Short mmCIF file of C-alpha atoms in Angstrom, two decimals:
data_model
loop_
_atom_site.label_atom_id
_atom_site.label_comp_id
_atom_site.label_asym_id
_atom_site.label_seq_id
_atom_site.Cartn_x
_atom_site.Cartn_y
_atom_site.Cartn_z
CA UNK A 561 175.95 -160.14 -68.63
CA UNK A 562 177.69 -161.53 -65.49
CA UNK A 563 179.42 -165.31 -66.06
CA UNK A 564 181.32 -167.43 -64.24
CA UNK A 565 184.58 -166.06 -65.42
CA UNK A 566 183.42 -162.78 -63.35
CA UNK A 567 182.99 -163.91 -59.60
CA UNK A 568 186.04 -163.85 -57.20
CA UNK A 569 185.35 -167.02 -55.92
CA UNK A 570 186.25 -170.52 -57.75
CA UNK A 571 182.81 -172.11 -59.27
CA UNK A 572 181.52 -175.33 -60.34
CA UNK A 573 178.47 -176.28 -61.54
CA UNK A 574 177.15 -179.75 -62.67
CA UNK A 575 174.06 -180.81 -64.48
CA UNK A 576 171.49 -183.58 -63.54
CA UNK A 577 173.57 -186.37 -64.32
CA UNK A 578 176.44 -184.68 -62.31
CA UNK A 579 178.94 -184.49 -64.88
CA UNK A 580 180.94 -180.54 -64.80
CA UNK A 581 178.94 -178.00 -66.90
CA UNK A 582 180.69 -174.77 -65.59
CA UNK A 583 183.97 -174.59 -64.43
CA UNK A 584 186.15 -171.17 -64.63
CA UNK A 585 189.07 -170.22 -64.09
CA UNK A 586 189.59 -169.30 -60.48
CA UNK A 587 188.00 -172.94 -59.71
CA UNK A 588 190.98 -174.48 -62.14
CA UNK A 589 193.67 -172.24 -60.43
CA UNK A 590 192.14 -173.37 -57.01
CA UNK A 591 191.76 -176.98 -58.08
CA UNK A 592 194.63 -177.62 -59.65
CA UNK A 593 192.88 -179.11 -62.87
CA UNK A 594 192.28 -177.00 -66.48
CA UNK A 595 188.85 -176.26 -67.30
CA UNK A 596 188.53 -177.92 -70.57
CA UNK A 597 189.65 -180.90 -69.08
CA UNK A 598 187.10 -180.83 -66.46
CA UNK A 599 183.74 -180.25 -68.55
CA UNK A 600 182.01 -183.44 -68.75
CA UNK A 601 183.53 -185.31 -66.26
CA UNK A 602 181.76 -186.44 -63.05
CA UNK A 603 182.46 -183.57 -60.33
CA UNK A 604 183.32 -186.01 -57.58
CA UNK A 605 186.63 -186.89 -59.76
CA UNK A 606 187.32 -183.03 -60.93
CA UNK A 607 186.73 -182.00 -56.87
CA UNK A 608 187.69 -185.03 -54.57
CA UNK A 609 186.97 -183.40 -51.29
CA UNK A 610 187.67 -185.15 -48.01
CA UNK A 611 187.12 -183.93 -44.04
CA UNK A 612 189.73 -183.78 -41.42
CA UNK A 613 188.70 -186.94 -40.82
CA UNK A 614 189.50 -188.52 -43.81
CA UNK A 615 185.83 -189.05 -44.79
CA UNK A 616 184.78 -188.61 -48.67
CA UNK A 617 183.01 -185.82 -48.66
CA UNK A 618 180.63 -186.51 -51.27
CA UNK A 619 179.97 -189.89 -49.85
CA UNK A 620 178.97 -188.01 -46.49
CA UNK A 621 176.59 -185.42 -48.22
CA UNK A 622 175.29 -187.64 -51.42
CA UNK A 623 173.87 -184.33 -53.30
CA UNK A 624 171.94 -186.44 -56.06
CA UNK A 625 170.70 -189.44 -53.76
CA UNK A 626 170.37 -187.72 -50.28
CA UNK A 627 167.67 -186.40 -48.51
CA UNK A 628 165.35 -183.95 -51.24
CA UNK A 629 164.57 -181.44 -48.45
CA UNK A 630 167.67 -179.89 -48.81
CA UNK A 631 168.89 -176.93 -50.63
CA UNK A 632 172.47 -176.03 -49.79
CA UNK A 633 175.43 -177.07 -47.78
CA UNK A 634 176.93 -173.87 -45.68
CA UNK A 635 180.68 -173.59 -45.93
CA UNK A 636 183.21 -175.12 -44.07
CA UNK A 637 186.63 -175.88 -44.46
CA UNK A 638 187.80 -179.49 -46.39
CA UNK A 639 190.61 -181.01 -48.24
CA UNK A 640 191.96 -181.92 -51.82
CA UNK A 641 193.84 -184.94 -52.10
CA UNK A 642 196.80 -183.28 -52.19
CA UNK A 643 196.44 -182.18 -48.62
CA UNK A 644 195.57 -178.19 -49.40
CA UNK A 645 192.63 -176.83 -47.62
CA UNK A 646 189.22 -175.26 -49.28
CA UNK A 647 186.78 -173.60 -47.97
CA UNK A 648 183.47 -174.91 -49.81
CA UNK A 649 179.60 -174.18 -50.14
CA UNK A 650 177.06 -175.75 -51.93
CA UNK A 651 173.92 -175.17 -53.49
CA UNK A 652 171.13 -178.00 -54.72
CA UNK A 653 169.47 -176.73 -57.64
CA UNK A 654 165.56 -178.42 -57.89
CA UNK A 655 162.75 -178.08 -60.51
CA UNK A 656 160.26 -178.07 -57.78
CA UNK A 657 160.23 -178.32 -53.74
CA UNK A 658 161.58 -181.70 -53.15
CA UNK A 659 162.02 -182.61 -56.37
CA UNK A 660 165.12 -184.33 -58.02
CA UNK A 661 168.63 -182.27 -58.05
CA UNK A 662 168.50 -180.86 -61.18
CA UNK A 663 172.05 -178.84 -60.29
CA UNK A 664 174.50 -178.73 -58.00
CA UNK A 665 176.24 -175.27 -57.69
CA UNK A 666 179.62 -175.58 -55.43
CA UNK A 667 181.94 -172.62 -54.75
CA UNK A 668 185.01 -172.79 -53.82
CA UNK A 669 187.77 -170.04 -52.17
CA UNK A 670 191.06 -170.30 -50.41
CA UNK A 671 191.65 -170.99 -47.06
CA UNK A 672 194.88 -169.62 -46.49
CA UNK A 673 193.65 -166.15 -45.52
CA UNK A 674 191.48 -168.30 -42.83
CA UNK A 675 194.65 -169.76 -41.78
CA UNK A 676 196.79 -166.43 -41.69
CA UNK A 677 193.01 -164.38 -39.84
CA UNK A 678 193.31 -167.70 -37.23
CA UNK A 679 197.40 -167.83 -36.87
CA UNK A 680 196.88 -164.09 -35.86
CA UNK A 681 194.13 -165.20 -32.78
CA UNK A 682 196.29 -167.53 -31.68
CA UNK A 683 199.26 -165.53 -31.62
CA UNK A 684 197.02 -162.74 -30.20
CA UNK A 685 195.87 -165.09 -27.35
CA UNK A 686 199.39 -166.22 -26.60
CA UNK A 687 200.69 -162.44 -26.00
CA UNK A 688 197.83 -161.56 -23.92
CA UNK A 689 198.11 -165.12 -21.89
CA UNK A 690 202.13 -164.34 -21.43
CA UNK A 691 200.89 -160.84 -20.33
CA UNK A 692 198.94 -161.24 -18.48
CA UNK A 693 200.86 -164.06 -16.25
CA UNK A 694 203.64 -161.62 -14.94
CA UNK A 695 201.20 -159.10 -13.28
CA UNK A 696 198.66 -161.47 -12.06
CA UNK A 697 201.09 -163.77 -10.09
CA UNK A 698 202.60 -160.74 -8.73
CA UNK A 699 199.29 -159.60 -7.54
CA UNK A 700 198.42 -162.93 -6.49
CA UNK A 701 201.71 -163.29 -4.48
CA UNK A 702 201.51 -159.91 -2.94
CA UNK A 703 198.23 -160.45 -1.57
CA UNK A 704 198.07 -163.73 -0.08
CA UNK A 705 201.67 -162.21 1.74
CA UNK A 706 199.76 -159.49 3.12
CA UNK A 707 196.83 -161.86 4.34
CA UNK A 708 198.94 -164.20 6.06
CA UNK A 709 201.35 -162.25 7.20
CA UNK A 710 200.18 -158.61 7.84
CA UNK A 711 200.89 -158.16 11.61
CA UNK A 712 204.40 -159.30 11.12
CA UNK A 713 205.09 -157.15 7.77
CA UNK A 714 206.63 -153.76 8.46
CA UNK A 715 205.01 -150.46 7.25
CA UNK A 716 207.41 -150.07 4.48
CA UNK A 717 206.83 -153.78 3.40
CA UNK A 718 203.19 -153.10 3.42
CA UNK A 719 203.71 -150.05 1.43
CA UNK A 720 205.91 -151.42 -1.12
CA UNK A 721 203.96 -154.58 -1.49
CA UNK A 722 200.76 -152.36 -1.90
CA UNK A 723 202.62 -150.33 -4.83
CA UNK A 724 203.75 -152.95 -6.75
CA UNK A 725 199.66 -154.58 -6.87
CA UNK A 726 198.74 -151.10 -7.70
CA UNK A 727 201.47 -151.23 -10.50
CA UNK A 728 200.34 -154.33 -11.81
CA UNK A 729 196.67 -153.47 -11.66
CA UNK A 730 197.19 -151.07 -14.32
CA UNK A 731 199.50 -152.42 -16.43
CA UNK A 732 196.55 -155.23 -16.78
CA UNK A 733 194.21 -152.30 -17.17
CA UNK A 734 196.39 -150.99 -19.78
CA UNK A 735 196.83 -154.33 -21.54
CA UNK A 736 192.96 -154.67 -21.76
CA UNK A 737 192.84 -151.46 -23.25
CA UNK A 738 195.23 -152.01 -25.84
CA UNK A 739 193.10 -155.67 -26.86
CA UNK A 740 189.91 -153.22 -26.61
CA UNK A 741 191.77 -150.92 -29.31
CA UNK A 742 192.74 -154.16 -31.62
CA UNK A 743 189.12 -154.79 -31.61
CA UNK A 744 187.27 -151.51 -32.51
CA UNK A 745 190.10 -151.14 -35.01
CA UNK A 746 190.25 -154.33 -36.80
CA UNK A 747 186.04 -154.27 -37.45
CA UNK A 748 186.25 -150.81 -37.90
CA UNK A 749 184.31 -149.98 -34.97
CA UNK A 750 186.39 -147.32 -34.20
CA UNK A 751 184.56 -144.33 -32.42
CA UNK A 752 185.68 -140.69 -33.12
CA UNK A 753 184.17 -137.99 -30.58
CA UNK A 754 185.83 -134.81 -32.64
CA UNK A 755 186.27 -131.37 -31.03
CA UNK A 756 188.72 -128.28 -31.46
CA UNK A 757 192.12 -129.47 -30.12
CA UNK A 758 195.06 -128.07 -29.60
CA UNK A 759 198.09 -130.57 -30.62
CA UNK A 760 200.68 -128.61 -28.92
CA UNK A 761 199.25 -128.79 -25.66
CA UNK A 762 198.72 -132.37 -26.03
CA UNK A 763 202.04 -132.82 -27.02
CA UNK A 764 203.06 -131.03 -23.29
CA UNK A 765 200.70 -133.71 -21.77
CA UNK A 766 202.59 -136.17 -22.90
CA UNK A 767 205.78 -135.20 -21.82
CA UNK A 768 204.61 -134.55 -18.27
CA UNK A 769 202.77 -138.05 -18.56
CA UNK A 770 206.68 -138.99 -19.05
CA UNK A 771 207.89 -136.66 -16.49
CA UNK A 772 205.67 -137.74 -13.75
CA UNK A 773 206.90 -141.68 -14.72
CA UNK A 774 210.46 -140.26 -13.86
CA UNK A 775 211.69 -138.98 -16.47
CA UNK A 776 214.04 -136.20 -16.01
CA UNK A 777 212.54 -133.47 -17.93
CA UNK A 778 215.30 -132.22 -19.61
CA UNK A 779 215.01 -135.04 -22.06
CA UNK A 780 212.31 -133.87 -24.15
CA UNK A 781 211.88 -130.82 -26.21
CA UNK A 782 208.79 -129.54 -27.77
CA UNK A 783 209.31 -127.28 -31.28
CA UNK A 784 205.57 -125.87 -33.02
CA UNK A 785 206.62 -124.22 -36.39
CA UNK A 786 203.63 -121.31 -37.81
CA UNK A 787 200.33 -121.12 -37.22
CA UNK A 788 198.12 -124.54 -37.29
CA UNK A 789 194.90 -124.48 -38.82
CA UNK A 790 191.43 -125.20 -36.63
CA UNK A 791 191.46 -129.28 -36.00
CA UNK A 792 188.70 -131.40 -35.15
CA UNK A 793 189.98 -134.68 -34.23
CA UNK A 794 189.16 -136.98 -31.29
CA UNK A 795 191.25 -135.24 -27.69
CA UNK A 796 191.48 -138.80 -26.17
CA UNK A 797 192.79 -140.73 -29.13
CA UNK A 798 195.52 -138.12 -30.39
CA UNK A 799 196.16 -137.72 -26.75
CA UNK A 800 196.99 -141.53 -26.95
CA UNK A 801 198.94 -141.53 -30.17
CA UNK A 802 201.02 -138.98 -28.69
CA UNK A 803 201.81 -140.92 -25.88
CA UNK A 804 202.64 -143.81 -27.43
CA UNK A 805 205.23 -142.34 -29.73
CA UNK A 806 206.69 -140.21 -27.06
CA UNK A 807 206.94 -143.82 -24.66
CA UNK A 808 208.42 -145.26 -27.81
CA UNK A 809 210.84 -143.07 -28.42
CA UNK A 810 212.21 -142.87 -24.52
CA UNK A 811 211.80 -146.47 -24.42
CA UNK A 812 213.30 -147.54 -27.67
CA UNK A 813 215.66 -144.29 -28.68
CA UNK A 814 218.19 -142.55 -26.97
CA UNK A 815 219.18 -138.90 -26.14
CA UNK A 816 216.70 -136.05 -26.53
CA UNK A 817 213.32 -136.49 -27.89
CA UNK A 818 212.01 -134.13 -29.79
CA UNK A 819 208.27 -133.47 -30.40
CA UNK A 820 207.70 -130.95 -33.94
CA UNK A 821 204.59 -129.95 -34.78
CA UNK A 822 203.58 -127.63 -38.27
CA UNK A 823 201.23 -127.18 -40.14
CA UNK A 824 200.68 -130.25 -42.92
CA UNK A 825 198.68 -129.29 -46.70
CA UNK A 826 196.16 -127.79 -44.80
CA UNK A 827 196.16 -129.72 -41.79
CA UNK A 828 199.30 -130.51 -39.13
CA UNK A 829 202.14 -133.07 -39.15
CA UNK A 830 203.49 -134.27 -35.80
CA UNK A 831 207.06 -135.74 -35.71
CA UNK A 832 208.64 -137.51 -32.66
CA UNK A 833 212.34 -137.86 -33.16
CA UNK A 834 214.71 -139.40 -30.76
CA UNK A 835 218.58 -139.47 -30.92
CA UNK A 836 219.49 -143.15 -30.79
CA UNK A 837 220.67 -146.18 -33.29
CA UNK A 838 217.46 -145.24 -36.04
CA UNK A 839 215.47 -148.38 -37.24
CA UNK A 840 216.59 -150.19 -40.03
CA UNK A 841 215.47 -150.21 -43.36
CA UNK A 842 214.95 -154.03 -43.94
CA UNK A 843 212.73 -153.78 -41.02
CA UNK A 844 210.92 -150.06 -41.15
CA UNK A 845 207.89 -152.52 -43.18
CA UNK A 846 207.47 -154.73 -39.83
CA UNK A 847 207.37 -151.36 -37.80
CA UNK A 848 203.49 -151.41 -37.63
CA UNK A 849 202.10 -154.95 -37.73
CA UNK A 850 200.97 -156.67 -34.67
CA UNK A 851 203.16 -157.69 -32.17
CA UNK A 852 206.50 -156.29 -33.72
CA UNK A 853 209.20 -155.91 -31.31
CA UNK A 854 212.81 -154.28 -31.28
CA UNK A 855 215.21 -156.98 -29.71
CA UNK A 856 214.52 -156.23 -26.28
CA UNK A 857 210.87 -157.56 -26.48
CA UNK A 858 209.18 -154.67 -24.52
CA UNK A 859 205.99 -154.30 -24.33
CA UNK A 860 202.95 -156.03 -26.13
CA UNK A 861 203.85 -155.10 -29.81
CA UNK A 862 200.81 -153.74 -30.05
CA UNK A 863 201.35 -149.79 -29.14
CA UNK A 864 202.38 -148.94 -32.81
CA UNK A 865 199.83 -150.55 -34.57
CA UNK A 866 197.53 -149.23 -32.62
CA UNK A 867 198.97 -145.50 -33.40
CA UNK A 868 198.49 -146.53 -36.81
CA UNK A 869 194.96 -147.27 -36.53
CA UNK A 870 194.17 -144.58 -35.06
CA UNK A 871 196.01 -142.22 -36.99
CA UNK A 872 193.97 -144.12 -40.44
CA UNK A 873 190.73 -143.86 -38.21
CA UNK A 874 191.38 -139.62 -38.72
CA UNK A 875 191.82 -140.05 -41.87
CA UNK A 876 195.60 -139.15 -41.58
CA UNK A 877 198.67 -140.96 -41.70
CA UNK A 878 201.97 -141.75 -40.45
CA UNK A 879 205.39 -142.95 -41.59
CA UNK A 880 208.76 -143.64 -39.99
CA UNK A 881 212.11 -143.00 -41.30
CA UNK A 882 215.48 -141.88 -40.16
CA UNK A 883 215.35 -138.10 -37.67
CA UNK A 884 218.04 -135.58 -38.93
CA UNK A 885 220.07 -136.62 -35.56
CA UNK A 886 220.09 -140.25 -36.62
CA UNK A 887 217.72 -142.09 -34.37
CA UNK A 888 214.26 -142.96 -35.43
CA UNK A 889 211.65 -140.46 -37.05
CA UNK A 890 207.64 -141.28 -36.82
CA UNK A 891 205.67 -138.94 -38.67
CA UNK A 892 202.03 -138.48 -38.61
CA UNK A 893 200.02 -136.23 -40.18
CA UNK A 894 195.88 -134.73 -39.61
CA UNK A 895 193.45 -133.21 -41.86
CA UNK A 896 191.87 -129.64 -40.61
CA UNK A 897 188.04 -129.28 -41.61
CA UNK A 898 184.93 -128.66 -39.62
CA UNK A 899 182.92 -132.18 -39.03
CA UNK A 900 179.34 -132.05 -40.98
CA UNK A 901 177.27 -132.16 -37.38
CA UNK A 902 178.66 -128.45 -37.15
#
């Protein structure tokens, strides 16, 4: 039979005359106090709970003398004495429809995930403000130039003016994108539309992506090893993953990179190697969290862990690690199999 001692959360319960008849162990751990020594006592000494503002809690709410229409308190976050944060929920236990509390059922979890999931947002929101200032102003400068002064600009001026807004258009575009990817990926809302692919031609798109950004084209080398099996996955997204390794690895790497694709334990492995310094090992477990960045702070941060996400969403997935020439290896793998809508 299910007890106390079984639920993830902390829980306290107290009788009619408020004193502590259930308190287990997560509560104690949570709390601060052991549970023998908390059975009997009244709850508002075992769980002093206070607002931001300082207020008693259980002055504020008065479970036992407050209004008898009530039957639970929602969560929200409050404090121990001590200063650490809880995040609490209540439920009034009656006889009869407003009758007298006959128990008061609190539960109680940690708020430091909370914290970390609101940390994150903020630090999300301060990356997309900082990105999102650079391209804007630009824009913003370019084009009240051009409206004041168009008759005196000349064509070239126009022109280059003209480029750089169209520049900065999409990098906004792509930052958007990027946020929309974050999104669908962190509440797994992630959309597959799967078809028959072929990875080494998306592997050339990439490079000419590259090449038509001014690349010279001698740079990057393309090696497919035996025959790859039939592979449903999503064009778009792979096409994407590709992309962003191959940008990584110009961006990031040095000398040649090199794009090998073979088959995988039934399915295909894609590496992208480049030639230069190699990530190091301390710092290979940062590689795919949000908003990592080599020393030269390119970019959002967000392009790998995005690859990663989508990689997962395939139900692949991808490592990095040292390329035979030294630089960086990233290494990501796809299942073959026919989806069950064919």
């Amino acid at each position: 039979m299910l007890s106390a001692e079984d639920l993830p959360d902390g829980v306290l319960v107290a009788g009619r005359d408020g004193r502590v008849v259930t308190f287990n162990r997560r509560a104690a751990r949570l709390v601060g106090v052991p549970a023998p020594s908390a059975l009997g006592r009244d709850f508002r000494d075992v769980l002093p709970l206070h607002d931001h503002q300082g207020r008693d809690w259980w002055k504020c709410t008065d479970p036992y003398g407050g209004l008898r229409t009530r039957t639970r308190q929602p969560e929200r976050l409050l404090m121990l004495a001590d200063g650490r944060e809880l995040l609490v929920a209540a439920r009034y236990l009656r006889d009869c429809p407003r009758g007298e509390l006959s128990g008061l059922v609190v539960t109680l979890r940690d708020a430091a995930h909370r914290a970390r999931s609101e940390r994150s947002r903020a630090d999300l929101v301060s990356t997309v403000a900082h990105e999102l200032r650079s391209p804007l102003t630009s824009v913003k400068g370019f084009t009240a130039t051009l409206l004041a002064k168009w008759d005196r600009l000349t064509e070239k001026q126009k022109r280059f003016m003209l480029e750089t807004v169209n520049a900065d258009a999409d990098r906004v575009t792509r930052l958007i994108s990027e946020l929309l990817d974050v999104s669908r990926i962190e509440s797994g809302r992630l959309e597959l539309r799967r078809q028959v692919v072929d990875l080494p031609e998306l592997a050339r798109r990439a490079v000419a992506g590259r090449v038509a950004a001014g690349d010279p084209e001698e740079r990057f080398r393309l090696e497919v090893h035996g025959t790859l099996p039939e592979l449903w996955l999503d064009a778009d997204k792979v096409q994407q993953i590709m992309a962003n390794l191959v940008e990584n690895g110009v961006r990031h790497g040095a000398g040649t990179v090199t794009i090998v694709i073979e088959p995988h334990e039934g399915g295909a492995a894609v590496s992208v190697r480049d030639e230069g310094e190699g990530i190091p090992p301390e710092v290979i477990p940062r590689v795919f969290r949000q908003f990592w960045r080599t020393k030269r702070r390119g970019g959002t941060g967000l392009g790998l862990f995005i690859v990663k996400g989508l990689v997962e969403a395939h139900g692949g997935t991808i490592t990095v690690g040292r390329a035979p020439s030294g630089g960086a290896e990233f290494r990501f793998t796809v299942p073959a199999g026919t989806p069950e809508f064919v």
